[in-house]
Tab-separated table of C-alpha atoms in Angstrom:
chain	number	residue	atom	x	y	z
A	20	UNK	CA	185.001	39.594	221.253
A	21	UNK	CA	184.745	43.234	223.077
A	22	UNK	CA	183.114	45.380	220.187
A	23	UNK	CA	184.824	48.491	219.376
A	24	UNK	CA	184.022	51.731	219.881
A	25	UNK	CA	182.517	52.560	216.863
A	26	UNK	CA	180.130	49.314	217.001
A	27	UNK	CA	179.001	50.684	220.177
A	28	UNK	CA	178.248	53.910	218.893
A	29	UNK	CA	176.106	52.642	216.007
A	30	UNK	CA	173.976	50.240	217.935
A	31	UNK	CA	173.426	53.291	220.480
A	32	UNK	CA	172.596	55.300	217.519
A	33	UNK	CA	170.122	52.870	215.893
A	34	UNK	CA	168.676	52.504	219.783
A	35	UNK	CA	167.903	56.536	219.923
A	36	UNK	CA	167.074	57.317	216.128
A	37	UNK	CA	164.942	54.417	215.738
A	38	UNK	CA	163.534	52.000	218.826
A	39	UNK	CA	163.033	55.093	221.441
A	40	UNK	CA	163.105	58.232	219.869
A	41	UNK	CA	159.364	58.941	220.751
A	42	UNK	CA	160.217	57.478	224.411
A	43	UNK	CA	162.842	59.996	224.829
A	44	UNK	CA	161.060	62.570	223.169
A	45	UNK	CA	158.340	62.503	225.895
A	46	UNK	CA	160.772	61.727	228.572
A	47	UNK	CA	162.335	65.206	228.052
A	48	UNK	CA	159.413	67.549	228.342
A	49	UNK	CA	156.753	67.430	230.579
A	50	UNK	CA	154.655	64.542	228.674
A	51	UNK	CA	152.858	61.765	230.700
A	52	UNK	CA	155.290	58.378	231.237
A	53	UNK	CA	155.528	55.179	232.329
A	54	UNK	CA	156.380	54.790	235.759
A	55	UNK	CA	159.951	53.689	235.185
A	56	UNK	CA	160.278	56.451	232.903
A	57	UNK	CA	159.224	59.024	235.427
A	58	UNK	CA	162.167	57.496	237.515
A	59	UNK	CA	164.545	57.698	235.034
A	60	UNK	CA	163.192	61.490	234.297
A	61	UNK	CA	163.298	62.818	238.275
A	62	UNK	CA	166.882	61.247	238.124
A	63	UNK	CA	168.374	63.192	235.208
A	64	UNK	CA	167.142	66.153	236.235
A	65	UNK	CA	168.953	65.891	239.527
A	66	UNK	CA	172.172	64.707	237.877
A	67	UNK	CA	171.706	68.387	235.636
A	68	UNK	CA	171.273	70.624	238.207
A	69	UNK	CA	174.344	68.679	240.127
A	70	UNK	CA	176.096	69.262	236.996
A	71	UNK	CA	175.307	72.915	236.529
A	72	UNK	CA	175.818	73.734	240.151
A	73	UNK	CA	179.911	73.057	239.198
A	74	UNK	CA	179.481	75.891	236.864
A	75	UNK	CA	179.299	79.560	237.316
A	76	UNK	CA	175.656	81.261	237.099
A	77	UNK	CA	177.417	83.559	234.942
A	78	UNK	CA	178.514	82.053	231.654
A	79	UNK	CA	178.618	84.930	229.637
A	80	UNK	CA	182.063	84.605	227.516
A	81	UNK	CA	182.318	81.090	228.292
A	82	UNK	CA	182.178	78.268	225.498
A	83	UNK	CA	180.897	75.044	226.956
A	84	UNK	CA	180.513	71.730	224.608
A	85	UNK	CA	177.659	69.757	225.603
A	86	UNK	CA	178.839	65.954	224.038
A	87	UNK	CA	176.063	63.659	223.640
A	88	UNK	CA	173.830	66.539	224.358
A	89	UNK	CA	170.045	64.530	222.949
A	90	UNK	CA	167.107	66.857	222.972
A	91	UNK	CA	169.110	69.910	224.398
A	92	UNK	CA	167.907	70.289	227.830
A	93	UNK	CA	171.181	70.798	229.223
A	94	UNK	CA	172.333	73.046	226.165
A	95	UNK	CA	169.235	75.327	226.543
A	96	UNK	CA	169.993	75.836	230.636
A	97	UNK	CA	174.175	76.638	229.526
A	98	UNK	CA	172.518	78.819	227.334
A	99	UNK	CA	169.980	81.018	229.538
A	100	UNK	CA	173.211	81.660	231.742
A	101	UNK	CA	175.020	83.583	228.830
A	102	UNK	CA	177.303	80.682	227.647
A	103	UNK	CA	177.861	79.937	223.823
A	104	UNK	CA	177.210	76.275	223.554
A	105	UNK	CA	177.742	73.523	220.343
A	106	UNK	CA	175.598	70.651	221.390
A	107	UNK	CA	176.447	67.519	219.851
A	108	UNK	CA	174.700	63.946	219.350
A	109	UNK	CA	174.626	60.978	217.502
A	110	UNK	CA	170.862	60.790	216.897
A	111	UNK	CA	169.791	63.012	213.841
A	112	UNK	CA	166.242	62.501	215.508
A	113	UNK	CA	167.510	63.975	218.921
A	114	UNK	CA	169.096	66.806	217.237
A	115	UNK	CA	166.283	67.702	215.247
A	116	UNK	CA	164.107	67.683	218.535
A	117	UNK	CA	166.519	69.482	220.237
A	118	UNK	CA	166.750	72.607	217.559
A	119	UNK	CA	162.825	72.529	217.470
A	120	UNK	CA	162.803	73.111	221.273
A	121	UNK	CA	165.863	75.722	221.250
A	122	UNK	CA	164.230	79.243	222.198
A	123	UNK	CA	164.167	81.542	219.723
A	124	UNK	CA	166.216	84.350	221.983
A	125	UNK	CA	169.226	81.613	222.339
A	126	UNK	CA	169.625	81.229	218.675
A	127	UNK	CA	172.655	83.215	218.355
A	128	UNK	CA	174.327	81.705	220.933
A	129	UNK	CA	173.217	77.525	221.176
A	130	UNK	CA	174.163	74.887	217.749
A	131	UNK	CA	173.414	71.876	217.121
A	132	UNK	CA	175.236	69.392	215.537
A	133	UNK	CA	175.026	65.774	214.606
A	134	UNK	CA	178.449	64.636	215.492
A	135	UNK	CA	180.861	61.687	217.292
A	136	UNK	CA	182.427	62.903	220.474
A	137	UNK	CA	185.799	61.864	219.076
A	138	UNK	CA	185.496	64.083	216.417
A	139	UNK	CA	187.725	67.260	217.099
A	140	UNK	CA	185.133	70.407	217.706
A	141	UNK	CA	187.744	72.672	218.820
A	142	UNK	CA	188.495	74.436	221.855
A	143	UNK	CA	185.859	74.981	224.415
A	144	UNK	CA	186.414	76.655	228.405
A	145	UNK	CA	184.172	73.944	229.446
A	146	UNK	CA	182.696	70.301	227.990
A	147	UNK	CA	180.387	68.464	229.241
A	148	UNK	CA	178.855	65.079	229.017
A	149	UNK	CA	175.825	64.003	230.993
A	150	UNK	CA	175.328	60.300	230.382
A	151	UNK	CA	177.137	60.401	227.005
A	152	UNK	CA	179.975	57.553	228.473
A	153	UNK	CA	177.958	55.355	230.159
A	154	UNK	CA	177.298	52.777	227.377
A	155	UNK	CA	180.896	52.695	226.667
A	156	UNK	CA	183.506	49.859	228.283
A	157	UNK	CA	186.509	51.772	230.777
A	158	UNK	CA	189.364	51.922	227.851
A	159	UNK	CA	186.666	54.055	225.366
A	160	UNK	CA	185.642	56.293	228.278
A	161	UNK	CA	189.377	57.240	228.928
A	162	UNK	CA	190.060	57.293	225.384
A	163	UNK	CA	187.215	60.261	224.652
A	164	UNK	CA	188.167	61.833	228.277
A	165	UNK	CA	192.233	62.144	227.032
A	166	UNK	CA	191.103	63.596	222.978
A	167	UNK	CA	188.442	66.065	225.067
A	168	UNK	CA	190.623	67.160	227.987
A	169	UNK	CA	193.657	68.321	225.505
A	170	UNK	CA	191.485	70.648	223.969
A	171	UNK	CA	189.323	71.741	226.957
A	172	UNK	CA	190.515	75.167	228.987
A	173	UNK	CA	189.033	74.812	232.290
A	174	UNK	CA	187.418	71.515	233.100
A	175	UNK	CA	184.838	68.585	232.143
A	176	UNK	CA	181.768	67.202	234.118
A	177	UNK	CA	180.549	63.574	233.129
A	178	UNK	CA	178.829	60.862	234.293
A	179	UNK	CA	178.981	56.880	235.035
A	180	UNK	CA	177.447	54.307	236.375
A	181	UNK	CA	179.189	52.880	239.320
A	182	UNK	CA	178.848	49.410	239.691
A	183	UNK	CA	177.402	46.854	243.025
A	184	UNK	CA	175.492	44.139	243.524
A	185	UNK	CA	172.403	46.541	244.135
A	186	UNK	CA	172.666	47.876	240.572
A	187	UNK	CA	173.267	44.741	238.583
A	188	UNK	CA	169.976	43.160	240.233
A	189	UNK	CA	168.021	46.562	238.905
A	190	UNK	CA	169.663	45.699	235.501
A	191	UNK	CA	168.490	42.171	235.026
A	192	UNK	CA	165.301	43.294	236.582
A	193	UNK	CA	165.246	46.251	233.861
A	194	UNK	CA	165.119	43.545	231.411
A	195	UNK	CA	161.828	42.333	231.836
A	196	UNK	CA	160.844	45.971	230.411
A	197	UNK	CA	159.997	46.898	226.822
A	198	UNK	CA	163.391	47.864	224.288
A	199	UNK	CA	162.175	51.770	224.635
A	200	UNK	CA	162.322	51.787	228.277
A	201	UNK	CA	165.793	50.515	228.809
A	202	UNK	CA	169.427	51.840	227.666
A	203	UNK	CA	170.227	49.543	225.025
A	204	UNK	CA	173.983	49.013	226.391
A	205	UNK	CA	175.180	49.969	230.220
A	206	UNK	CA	179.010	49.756	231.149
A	207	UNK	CA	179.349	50.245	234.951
A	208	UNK	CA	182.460	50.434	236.696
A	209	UNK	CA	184.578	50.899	239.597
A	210	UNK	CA	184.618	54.691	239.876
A	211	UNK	CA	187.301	54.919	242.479
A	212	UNK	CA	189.207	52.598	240.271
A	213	UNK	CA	188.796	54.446	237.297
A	214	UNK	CA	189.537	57.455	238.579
A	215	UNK	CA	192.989	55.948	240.038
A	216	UNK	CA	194.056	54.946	237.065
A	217	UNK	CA	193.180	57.665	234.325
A	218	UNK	CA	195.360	59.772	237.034
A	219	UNK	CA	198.200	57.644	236.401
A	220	UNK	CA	197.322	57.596	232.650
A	221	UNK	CA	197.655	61.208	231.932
A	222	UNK	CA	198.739	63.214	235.243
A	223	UNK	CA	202.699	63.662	233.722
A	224	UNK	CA	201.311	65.180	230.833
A	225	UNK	CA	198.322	67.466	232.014
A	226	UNK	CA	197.897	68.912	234.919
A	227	UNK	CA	194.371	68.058	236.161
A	228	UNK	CA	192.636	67.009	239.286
A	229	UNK	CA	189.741	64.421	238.784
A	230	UNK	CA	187.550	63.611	241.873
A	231	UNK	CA	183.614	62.015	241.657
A	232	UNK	CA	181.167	65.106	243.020
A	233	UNK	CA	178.076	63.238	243.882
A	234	UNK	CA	175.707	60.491	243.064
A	235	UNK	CA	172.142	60.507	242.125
A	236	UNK	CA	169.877	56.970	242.626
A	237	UNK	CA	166.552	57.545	241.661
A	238	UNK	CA	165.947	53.279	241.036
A	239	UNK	CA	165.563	53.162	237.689
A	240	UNK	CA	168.578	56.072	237.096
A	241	UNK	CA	171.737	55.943	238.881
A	242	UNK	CA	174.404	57.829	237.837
A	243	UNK	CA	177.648	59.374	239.486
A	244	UNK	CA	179.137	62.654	238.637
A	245	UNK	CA	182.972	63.555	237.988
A	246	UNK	CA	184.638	66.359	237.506
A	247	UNK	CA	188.309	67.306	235.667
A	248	UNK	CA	189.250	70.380	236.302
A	249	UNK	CA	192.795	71.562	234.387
């Protein structure tokens, strides 16, 4: 039986808070990892600068959501470029790392939150979620991208795994590894598919344009970036 979204949520939850919270910890600064980790780190730091180059380098005014935002790396840079930011995860473990980390100077402007996607955070010019849908099967994706995008102003940037033959080898092989080193739940798809058919979903009642924006395959990370712009 396909679990629902909430049962996905909690295992990912358990996953972050208790099996790799020190993993992920050290995978977000500039600690020493394991070489699949060092993969995975190179890779989502190309996905965030693909992400931020979608964005103005002046944010100042702008109020960005950063959904599933874990230690706050992505927050922290929305900050520096002037934009008030709620970053919100899961993981009270993540969050607590990520408000330790927050500079002192970007206090005013950056929150953190422990806090469901689906849960209704307002209005924000921009939201933006960097991983955050990539455990979740196609009809929970849309569902989060439909509640987000009626209360979003400008646009949203997000990420998922596109799925081949390539990439389901790397998962089985990514098996072998230890619990901390591997994403405890991975639902690739058809991107061009997907993107087809949330257009069909929701295009007579928003006005949108959704198109992917670029790929990054680093092995052990591959993720593809989208973008929704109202």
């Amino acid at each position: 039986m396909p679990k629902t979204y909430s049962q996905t949520r909690d295992r990912i939850q358990v996953y972050f808070d208790q099996t790799a919270v020190k993993a992920w910890e050290a995978l977000t600064n500039e600690s020493p990892v394991s070489a699949i980790r060092s993969k995975v780190r190179a890779g989502r730091q190309e996905m965030r600068e693909l992400l931020l180059s979608r964005l103005p380098k002046d944010l100042t005014d702008y109020s960005i959501l950063d959904a599933g935002c874990g230690t706050g790396q992505m927050s922290i840079d929305l900050g520096m470029r002037g934009a008030k930011v709620l970053g919100i995860d899961i993981s009270a473990n993540l969050i607590d790392i990520a408000r330790k980390r927050l500079p002192r100077e970007l206090k005013s402007r950056v929150n953190f939150a422990v806090s469901d996607m689906m849960k209704n955070h307002g209005d924000f010019d921009h939201v933006i979620l960097m991983d955050s849908l990539i455990h979740y099967p196609e009809a929970d994706a849309k569902a989060v991208l439909s509640n987000l995008l009626e209360r979003t102003r400008k646009g949203i940037l997000f990420t998922m795994v596109p799925t081949n033959a390539f990439l389901k080898l790397k998962l089985l092989f990514g098996r072998l590894f230890p619990q901390s080193d591997r994403s405890p739940v991975l639902a690739p798809l058809d991107i061009k598919s997907f993107i087809k058919m949330f257009e069909r979903r929701l295009k007579d009642k928003i006005s949108f344009e959704i198109n992917s924006v670029g790929q990054v395959n680093k092995w052990f990370y591959t993720s593809e970036a989208i973008e929704l712009k109202k």
